[in-house]
Structure formats: C-alpha cells, structure tokens
CSV table of C-alpha atoms in Angstrom, one decimal:
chain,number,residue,atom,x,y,z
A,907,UNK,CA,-0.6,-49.4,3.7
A,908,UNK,CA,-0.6,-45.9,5.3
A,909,UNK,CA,-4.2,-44.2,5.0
A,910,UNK,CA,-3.8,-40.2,4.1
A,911,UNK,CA,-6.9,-38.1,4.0
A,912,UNK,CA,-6.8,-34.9,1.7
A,913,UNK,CA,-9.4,-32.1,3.2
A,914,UNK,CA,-9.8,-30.0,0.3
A,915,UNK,CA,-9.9,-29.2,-3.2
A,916,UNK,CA,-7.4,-26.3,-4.5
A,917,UNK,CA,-3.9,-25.9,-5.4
A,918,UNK,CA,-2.0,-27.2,-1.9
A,919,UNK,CA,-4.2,-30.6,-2.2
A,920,UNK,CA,-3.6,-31.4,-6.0
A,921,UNK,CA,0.0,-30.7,-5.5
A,922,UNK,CA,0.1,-33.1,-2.6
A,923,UNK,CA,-1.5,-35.5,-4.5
A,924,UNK,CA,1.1,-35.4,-7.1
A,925,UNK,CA,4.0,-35.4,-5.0
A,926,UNK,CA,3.0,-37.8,-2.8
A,927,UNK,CA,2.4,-40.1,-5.9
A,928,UNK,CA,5.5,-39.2,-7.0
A,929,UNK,CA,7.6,-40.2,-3.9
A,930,UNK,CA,6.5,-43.9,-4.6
A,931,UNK,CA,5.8,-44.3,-1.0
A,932,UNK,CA,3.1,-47.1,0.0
A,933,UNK,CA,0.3,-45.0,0.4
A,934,UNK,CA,-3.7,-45.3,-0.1
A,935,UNK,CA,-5.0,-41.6,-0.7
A,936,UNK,CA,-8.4,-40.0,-0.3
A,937,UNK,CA,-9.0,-36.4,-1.4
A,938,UNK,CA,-12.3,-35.0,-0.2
A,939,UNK,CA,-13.5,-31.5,-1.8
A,940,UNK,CA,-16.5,-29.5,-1.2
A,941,UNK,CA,-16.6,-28.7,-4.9
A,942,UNK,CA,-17.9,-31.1,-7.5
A,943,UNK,CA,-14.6,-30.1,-9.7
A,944,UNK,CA,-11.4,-31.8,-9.7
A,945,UNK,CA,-9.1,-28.8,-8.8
A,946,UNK,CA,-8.5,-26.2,-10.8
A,947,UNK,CA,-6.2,-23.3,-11.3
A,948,UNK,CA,-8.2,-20.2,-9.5
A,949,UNK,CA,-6.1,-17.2,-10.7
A,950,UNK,CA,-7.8,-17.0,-13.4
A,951,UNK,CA,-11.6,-17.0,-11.7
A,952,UNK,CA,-11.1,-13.0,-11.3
A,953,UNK,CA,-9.7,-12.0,-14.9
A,954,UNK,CA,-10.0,-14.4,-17.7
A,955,UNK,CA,-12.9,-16.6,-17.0
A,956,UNK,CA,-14.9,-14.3,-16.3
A,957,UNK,CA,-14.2,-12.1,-19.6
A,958,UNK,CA,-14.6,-15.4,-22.0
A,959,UNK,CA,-18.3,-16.9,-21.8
A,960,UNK,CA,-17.3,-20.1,-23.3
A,961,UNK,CA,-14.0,-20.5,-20.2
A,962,UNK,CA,-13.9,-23.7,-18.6
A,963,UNK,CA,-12.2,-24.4,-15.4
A,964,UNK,CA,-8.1,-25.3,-16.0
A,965,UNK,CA,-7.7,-27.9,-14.2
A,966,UNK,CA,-4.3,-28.3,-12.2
A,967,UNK,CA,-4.1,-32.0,-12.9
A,968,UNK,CA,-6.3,-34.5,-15.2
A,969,UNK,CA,-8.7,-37.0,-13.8
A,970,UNK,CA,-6.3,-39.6,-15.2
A,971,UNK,CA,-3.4,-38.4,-13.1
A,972,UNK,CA,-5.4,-38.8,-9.7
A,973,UNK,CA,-6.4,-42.5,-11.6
A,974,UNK,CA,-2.6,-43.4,-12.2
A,975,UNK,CA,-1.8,-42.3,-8.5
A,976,UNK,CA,-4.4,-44.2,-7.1
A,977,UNK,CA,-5.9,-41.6,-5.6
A,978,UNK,CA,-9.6,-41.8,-4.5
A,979,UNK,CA,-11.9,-39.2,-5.4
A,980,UNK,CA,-14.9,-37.7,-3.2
A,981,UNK,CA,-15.5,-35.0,-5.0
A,982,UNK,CA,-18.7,-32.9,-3.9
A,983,UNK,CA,-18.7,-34.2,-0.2
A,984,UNK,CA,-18.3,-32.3,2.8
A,985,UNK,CA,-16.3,-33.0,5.9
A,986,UNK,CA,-18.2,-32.2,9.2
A,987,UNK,CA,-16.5,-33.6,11.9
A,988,UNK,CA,-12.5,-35.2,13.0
A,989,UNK,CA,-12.4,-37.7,16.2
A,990,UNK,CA,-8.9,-37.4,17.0
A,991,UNK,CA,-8.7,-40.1,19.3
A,992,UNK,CA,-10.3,-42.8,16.7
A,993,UNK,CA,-8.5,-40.9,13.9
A,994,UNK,CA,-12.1,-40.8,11.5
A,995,UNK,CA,-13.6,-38.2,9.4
A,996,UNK,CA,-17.2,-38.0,9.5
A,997,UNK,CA,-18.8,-36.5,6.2
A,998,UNK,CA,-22.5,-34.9,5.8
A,999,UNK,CA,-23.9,-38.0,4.2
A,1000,UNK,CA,-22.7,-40.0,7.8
A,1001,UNK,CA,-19.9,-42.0,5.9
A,1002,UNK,CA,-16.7,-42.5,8.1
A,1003,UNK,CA,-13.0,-42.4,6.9
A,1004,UNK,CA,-10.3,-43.7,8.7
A,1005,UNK,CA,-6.7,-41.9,8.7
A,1006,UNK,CA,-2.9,-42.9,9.6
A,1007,UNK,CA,-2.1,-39.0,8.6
A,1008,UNK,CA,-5.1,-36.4,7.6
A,1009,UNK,CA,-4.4,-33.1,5.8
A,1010,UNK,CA,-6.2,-30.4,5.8
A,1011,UNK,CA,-5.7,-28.2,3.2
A,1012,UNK,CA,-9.0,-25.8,3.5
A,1013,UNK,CA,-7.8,-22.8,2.3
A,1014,UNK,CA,-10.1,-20.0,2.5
A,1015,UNK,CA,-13.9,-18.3,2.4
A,1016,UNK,CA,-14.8,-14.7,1.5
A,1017,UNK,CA,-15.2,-12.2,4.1
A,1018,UNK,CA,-19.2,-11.2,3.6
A,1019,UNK,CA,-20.5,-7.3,3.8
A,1020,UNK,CA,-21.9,-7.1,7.6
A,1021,UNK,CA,-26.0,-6.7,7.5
A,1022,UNK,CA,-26.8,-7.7,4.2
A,1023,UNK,CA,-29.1,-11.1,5.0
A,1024,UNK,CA,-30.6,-12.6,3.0
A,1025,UNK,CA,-27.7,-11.9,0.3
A,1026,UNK,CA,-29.0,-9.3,-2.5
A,1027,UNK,CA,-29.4,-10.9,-5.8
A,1028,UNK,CA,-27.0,-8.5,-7.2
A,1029,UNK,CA,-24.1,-8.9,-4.8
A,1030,UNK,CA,-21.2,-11.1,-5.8
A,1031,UNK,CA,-18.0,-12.7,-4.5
A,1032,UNK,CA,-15.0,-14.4,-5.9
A,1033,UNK,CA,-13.6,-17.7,-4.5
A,1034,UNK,CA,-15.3,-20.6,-6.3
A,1035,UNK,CA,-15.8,-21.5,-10.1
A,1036,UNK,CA,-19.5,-21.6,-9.1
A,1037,UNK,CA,-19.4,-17.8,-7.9
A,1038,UNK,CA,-16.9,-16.6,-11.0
A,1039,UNK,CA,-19.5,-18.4,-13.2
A,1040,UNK,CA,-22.9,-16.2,-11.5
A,1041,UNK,CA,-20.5,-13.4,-12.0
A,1042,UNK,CA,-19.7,-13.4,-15.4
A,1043,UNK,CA,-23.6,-14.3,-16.5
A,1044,UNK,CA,-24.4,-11.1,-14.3
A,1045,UNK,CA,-21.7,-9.3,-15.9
A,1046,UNK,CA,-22.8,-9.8,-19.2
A,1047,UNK,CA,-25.5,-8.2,-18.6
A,1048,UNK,CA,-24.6,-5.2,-16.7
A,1049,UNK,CA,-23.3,-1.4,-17.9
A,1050,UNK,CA,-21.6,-0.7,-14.4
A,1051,UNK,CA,-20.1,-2.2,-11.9
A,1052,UNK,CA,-19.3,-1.0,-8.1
A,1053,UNK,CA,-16.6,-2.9,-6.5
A,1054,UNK,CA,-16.1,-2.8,-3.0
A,1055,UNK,CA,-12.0,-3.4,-1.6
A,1056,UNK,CA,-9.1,-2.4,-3.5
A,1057,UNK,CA,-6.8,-5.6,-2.9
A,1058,UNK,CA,-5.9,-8.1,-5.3
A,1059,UNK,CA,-8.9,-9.8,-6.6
A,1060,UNK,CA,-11.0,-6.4,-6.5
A,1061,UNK,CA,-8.6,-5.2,-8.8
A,1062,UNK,CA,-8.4,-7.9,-11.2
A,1063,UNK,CA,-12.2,-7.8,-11.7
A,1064,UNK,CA,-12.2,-4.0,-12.1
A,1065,UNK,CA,-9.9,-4.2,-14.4
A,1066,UNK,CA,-11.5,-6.8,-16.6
A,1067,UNK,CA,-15.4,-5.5,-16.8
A,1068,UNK,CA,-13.6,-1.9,-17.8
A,1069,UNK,CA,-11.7,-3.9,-20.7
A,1070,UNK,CA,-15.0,-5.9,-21.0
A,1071,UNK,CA,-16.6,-1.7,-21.7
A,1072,UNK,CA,-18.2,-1.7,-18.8
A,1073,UNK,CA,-18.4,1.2,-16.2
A,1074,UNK,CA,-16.5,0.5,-13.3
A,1075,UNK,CA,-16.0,2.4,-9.5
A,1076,UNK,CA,-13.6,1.3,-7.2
A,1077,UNK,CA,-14.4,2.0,-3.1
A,1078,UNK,CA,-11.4,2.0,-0.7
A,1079,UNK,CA,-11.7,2.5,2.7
A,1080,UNK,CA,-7.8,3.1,3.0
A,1081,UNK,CA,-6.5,6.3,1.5
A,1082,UNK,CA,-4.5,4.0,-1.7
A,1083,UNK,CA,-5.1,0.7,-3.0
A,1084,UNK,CA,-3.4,-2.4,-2.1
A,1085,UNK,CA,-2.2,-1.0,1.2
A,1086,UNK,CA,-1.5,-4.0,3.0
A,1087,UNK,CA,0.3,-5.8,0.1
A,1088,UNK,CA,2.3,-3.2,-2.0
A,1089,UNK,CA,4.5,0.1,-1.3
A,1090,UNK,CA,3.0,3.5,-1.8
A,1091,UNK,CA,5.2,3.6,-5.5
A,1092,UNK,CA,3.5,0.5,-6.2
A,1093,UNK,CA,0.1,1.6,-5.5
A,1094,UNK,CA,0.3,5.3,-7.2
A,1095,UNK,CA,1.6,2.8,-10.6
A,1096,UNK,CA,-1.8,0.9,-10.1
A,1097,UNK,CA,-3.6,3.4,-9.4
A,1098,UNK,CA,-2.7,5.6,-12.4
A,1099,UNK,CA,-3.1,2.2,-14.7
A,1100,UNK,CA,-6.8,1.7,-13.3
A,1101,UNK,CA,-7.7,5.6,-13.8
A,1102,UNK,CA,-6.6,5.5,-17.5
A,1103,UNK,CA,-8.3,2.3,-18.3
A,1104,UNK,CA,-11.1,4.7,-17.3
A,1105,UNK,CA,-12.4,3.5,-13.8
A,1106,UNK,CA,-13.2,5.8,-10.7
A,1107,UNK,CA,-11.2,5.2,-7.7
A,1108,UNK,CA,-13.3,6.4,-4.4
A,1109,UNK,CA,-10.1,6.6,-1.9
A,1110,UNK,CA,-10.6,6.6,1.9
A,1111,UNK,CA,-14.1,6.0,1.4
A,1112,UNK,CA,-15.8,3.7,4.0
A,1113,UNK,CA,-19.0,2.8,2.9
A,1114,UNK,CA,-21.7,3.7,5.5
A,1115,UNK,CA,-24.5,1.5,4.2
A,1116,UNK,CA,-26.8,-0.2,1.3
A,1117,UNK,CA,-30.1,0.6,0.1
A,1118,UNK,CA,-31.7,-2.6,-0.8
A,1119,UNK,CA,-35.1,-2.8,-2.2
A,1120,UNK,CA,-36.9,-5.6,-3.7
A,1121,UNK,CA,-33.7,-7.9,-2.7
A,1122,UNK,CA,-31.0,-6.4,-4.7
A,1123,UNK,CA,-28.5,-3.4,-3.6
A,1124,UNK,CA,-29.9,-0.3,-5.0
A,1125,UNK,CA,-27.1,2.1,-3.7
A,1126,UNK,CA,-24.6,2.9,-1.4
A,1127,UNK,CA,-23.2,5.5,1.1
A,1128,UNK,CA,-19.8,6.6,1.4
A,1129,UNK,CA,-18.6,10.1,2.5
A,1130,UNK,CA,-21.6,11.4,3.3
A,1131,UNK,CA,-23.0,10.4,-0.7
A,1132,UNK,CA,-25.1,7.8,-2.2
A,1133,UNK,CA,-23.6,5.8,-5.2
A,1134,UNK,CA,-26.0,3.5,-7.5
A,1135,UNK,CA,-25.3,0.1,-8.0
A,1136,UNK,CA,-26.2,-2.0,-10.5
A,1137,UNK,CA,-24.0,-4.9,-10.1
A,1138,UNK,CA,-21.8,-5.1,-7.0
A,1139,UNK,CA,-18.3,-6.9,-6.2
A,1140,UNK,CA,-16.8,-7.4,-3.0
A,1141,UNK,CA,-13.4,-7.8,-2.3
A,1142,UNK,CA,-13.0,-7.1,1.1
A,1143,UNK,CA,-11.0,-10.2,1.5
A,1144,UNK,CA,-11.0,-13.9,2.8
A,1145,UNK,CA,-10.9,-15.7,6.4
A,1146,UNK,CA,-8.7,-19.2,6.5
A,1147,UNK,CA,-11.2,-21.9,6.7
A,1148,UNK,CA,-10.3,-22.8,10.7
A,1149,UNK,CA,-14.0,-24.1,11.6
A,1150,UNK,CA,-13.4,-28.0,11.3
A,1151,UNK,CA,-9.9,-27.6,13.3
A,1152,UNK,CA,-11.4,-25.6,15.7
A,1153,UNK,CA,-13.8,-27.7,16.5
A,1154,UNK,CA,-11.8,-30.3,16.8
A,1155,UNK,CA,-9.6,-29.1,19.2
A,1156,UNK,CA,-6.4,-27.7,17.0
A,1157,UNK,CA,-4.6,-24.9,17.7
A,1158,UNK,CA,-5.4,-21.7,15.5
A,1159,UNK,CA,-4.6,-18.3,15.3
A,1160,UNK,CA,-5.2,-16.9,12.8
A,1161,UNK,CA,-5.2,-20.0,10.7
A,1162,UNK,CA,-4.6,-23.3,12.0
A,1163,UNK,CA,-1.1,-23.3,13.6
A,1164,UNK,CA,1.7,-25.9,11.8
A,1165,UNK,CA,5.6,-25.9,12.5
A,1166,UNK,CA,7.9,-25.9,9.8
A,1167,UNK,CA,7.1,-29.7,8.7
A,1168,UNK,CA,3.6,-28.5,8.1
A,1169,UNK,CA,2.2,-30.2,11.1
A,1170,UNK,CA,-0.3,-29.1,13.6
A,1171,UNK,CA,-1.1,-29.3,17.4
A,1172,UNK,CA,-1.9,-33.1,16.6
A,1173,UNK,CA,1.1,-35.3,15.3
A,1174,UNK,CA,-1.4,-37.1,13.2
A,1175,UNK,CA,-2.8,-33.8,11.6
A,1176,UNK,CA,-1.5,-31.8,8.9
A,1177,UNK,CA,-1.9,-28.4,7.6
A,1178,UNK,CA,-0.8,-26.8,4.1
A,1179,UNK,CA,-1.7,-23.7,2.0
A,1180,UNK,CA,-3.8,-20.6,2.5
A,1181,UNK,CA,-5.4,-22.0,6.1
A,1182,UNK,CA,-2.3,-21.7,7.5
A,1183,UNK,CA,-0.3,-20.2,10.4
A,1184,UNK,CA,3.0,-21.4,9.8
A,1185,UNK,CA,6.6,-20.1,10.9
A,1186,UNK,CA,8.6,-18.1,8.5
A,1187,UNK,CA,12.2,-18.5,9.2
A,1188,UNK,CA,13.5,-15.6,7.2
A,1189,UNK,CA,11.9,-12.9,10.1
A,1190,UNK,CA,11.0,-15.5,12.7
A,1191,UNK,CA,7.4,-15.0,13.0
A,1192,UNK,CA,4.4,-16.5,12.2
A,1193,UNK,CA,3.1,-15.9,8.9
A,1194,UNK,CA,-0.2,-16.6,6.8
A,1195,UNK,CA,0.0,-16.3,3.3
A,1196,UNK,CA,-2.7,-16.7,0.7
A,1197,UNK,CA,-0.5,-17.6,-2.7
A,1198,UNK,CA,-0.4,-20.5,-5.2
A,1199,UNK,CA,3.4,-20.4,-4.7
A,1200,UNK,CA,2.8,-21.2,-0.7
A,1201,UNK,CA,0.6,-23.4,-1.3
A,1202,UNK,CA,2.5,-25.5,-3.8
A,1203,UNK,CA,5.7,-25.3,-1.9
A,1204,UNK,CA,4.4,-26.0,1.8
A,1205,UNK,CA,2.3,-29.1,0.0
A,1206,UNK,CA,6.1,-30.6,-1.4
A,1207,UNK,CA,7.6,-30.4,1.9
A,1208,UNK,CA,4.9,-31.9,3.4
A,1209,UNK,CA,4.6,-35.1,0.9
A,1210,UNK,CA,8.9,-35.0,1.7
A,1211,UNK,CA,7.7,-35.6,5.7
A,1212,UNK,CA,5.2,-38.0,5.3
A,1213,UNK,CA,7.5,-39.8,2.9
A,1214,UNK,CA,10.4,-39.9,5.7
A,1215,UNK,CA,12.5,-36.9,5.2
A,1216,UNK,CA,13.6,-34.7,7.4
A,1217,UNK,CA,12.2,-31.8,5.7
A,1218,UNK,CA,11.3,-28.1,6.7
A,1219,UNK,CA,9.4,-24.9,5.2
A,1220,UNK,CA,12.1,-22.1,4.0
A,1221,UNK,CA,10.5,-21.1,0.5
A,1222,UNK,CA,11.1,-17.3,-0.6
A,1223,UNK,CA,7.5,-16.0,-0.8
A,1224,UNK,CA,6.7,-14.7,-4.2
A,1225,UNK,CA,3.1,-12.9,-5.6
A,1226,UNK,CA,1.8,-12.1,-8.9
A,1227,UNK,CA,-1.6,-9.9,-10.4
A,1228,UNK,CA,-2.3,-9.4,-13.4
A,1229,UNK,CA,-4.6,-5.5,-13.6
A,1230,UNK,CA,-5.1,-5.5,-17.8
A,1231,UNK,CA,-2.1,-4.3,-19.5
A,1232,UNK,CA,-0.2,-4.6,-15.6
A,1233,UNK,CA,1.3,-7.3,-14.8
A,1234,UNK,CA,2.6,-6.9,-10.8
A,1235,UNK,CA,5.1,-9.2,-9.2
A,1236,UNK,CA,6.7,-9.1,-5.8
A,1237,UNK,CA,9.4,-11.3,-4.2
A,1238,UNK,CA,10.0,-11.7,-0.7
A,1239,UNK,CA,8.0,-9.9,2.1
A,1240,UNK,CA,9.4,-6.4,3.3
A,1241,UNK,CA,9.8,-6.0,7.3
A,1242,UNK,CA,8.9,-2.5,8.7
A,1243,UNK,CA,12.1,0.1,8.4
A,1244,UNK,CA,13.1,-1.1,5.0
A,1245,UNK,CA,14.6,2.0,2.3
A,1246,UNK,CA,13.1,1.6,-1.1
A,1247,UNK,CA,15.0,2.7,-3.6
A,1248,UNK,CA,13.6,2.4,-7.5
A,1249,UNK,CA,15.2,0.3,-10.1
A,1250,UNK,CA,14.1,1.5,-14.1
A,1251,UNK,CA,12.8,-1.0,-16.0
A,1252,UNK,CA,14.1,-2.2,-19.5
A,1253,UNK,CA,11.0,-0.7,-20.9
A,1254,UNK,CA,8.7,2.3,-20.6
A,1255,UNK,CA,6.7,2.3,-17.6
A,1256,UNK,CA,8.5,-1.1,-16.6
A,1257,UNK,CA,10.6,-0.8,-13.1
A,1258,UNK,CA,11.3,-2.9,-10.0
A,1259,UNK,CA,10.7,-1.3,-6.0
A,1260,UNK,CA,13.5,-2.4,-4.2
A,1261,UNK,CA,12.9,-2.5,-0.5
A,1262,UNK,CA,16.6,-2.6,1.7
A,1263,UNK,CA,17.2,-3.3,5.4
A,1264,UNK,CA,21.0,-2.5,6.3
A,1265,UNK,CA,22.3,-2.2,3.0
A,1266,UNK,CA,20.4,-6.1,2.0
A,1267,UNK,CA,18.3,-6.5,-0.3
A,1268,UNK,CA,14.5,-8.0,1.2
A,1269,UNK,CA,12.1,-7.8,-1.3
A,1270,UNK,CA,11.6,-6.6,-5.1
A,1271,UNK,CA,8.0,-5.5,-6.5
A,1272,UNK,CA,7.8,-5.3,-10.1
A,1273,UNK,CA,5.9,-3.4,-12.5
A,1274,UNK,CA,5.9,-5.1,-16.7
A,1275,UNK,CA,9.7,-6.3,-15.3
A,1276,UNK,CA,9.2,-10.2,-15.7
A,1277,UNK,CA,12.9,-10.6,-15.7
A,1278,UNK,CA,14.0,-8.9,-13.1
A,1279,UNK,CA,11.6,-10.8,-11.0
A,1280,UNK,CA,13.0,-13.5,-12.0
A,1281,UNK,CA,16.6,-12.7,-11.1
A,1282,UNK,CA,15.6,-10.8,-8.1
A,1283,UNK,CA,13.9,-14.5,-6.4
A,1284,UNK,CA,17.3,-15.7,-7.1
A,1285,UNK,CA,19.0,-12.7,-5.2
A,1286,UNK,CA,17.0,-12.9,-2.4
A,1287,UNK,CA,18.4,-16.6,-1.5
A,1288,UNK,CA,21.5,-15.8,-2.0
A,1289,UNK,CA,23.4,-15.8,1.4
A,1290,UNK,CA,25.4,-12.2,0.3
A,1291,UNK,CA,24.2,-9.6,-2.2
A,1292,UNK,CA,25.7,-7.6,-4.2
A,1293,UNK,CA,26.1,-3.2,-3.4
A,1294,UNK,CA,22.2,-0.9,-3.4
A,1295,UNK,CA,24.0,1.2,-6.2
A,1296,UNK,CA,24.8,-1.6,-8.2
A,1297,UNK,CA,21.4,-3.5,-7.7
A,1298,UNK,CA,20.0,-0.1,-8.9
A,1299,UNK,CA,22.0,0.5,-12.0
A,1300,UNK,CA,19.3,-0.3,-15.0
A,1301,UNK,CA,22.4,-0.8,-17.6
A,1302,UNK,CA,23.4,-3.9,-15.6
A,1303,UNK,CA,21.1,-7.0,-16.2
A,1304,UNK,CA,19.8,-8.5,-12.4
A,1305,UNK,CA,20.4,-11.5,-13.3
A,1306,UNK,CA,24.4,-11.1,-13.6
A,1307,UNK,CA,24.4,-10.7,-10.1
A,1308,UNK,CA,22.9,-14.2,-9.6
C-alpha cells in the first residue's frame, strides 16, 4: 500500500484528502497540520466570524469523512525536517514518517510590520482561526480600528468593524486600493462603497513609523502626521510557506516550483495550493495564486496523477470578496495591454469590467453581478467568443453567449 503524506491543514489538503478517497486507489494517508483543527473554510476568518461572538470554525469536511477515508490524523504537530534520500518526515516531537509520495500543501504566513519586536499587544493579523478569534475578543472591545494594507483581507475586516459601529481608517501606501488585484473602475467602486459605509481611506500614505509605549502601538506616522491607534490590523499581505522545501533542497521561487502535474524538483514531492509556483498555460508563465478555487482545483489534478492519470493544471482562475453590501468577483487574470470596456449590471450599481486583448475577451471583474460571473467563467473557456459590442450589450443575458 502506497504511503502519501499530507503537509498541511487548509483547503488544498482537505480537498486531496477527499479526492484521493474518492479515486478508490490503494492508498494509506497521513495528514499532518500545524493547527489543532480539522480544516476549515478560512474566507470567512476576516468577515463573518469575526462579527458573530458565538462563530465556530466551518469545517471543509467532518471528522467522520477523514474516518471513512481512512485517513490518519496528526492534527497539532509540526513538520521540521524531509530526508529526501530516505523519503521520512521528521516532526517536532522526533517521530519519523515514511512516504512513497509527500505533499506539501503549506500555504501561506502573514507578512509582519518590520521593527515591531516583541509584537504590540494591540497588533493583529489574519491567517489562522487562533488569530481571527484574538481579533474579534479585541474587537469587541475597541471604538476604532486602523488598518494597515488595502488588499483583500484588509478590506474585508474594514468593512466588518464599520458594520460592527466601529470607527475604522484605512492606510494605503499605493495611490488606490486593491492595486495589484483589481482595475482602477474596480477600485474607485470599492472605494466609494468603503467611504459611505463611513470609513476613512488614507491613499498613498506609507506609514513612516509606530509609537509603542507600554507594549502596545500608541500611534502612527504617515505623510508627515501622527494617527492614534487603538486597535491595529495589518494586511500587508502573506509569503508562501517555502522554509521546509527550502531546506530541503526544492526548487522555489517565489513559492516552491511544481510543473503542471503539481510536482516539484523531486519526483517523489508534491506541491498544491497557495505555496505554489506553478505554470499557467493560458499566458505561459509562472504564476502564484492565493485562492480557494486554485487550491481546490490544483489538489484534484493532483489526486488524478497520483491515482495514474495523465493529468495536467489548466483551471480558469476565478476570485471572490465580499466588502459588506459588495460582493466583488473576478474571472480570469488580465495580461498588461488589455482594453476595458464596462458592461451595466442588471441592477443599480451592479456591472461587470470587461478586460479585452485583440478583440478576446480575458477576464471579467464583477461588481453585485453574480450571474454574469457565472456566464463570464464559462466564456472565458470557450475556444471563440462572441463580438466586444455584443459582450457589452446589458439587454442581452451573458450567459446566451455560452
């Protein structure tokens, strides 16, 4: 029986637990997570859980689904150390596990505010139920909030303490928010949501410093000015989780470097989910993505491989945030040059950036415009689209085109 080791605890693990059960292969599997929780869903960390006191984690799968697949649990443990040659995993207690095939499916740590050791008591991230469950006991508390980064998860928890009546600033060192994910449309929409729910967005504002006394953050300095802080957010963004495939000799750039079939520099090592470099065939580059939808999809082609197939990564890319009464969803990733052109919505303040590269269509960002998404994921695998003007016409449902 085939021995496959599971590094890791979030969406890409429990989803290769569950396909690989599914296959019906012979296989004996071993999932190790830092975490003492059986994986969870972790969308909801920065928006929901942290609004409802009495939220427990959703778990992706129940413990009796990991029971009925067989699948051995070491939940809590921490793997230190791979000998490639000997195929083992060391853990921190000194236990050793042998592997046929090892996975690691690490995903991804928070990128921490430079010169701020030992952490200030009032300084928070967002990765882990542990730190969503600090936050929402210090937000409970607080009557403002400073949040640091305006990407994704930033935003999400912005939006939520300002629902939650709290008094919220956003800093940004780039002149809009979401400027590595989103088009400037996309980000002027978000923007104008986030002012009217009543928070303060601090544009092109780098922060120059903290003033910590008596170990929490007592203000900070951007352009030139100090800002109190009560309770303080960052979300400056995350780094893959590359340190135990460094050290073991794997190729990483940027993650840890896998071909299509999800395998690394080692034939015997594995790589799925946010950790990972990986090609994507629709630009022919090397991508990282940090999405439940990669993650879920690079974990099924990867059960597909280890159960025989001749199986390869070509899954359309697709995002989702929800900002309070804003529910943002892109599909497909737009290369530089692209024309966007704007699609209405079937509702007021509802519409759909379309981005265009020679007359095809490349990626769709939604505003309220669940349906077009929908149809617009299925347009962008289709091997010939349809006409910009008639993509654009709002009396035409997308999803005719399909």
């Amino acid at each position: 029986m085939r021995q496959i080791v599971i590094i890791g605890g979030g969406h890409a693990a429990a989803q290769l637990c569950g396909s690989l059960a599914d296959s019906g292969q012979d296989m004996a599997i071993t999932l190790i997570s830092e975490e003492a929780h059986l994986p969870y869903h972790r969308p909801p960390l920065s928006k929901t859980f942290i609004k409802d006191a009495a939220a427990e984690p959703a778990l992706l799968r129940p413990a009796k689904a990991y029971d009925d697949a067989g699948v051995r649990l070491l939940l809590g443990e921490t793997a230190v150390a791979i000998d490639r040659a000997e195929r083992k995993v060391t853990l921190a207690s000194g236990a050793q596990l042998s592997y046929d095939e090892l996975v690691l499916a690490t995903g991804t740590r928070a990128r921490r505010l430079p010169g701020l050791e030992p952490e200030p008591a009032n300084l928070h991230y967002v990765r882990s139920v542990a730190d969503a469950q600090r936050l929402r006991e210090a937000l409970a508390a607080a009557g403002s909030v400073t949040v640091l980064g305006g990407g994704f998860i930033g935003l999400e928890v912005a939006a939520t303490a300002a629902a939650l009546g709290k008094q919220v600033a956003v800093f940004e060192s780039q002149d809009r928010l979401l400027a590595r994910s989103v088009s400037p449309e996309i980000s002027d929409l978000v923007s104008a949501n986030l002012r009217e729910a009543g928070i303060a967005l601090h544009l092109g504002a780098a922060v120059e410093g903290f003033d910590v006394a008596d170990g929490r953050v007592r203000s900070l300095r951007a352009a030139g000015q100090a800002h109190a802080v009560e309770l303080l957010i960052a979300g400056i963004g995350a780094v893959p989780e590359t340190r135990l495939a460094e050290a073991a000799g794997l190729e990483v750039n940027n993650g840890i470097v896998v071909d299509g079939r999800m395998q690394t520099s080692d034939p015997h090592i594995h790589a799925i989910g946010d950790c990972t470099a990986f090609p994507y065939a629709r630009e022919g580059r090397a991508l990282r993505l940090e999405s439940v939808q990669n993650a879920n999809d690079q974990a099924r082609v990867l059960a597909a491989v280890l159960g025989g197939q001749a199986a390869e990564y070509h899954a359309l890319p697709w995002f989702w945030s929800d900002q309070g009464a804003l529910r943002l969803q892109i599909a497909g990733i737009a290369p530089a040059g692209c024309e966007r052109r704007i699609r209405p919505g079937a509702k007021p303040g509802s519409l759909s950036v379309m981005h265009f590269l020679n007359g095809r269509l490349m990626c769709v960002e939604s505003i309220n415009a669940p349906l077009d998404h929908m149809a617009a994921r299925k347009l962008l695998d289709l091997a010939e689209h349809p006409p910009v003007d008639v993509l654009l016409d709002p009396a035409v449902a997308l999803k005719t085109h399909c």
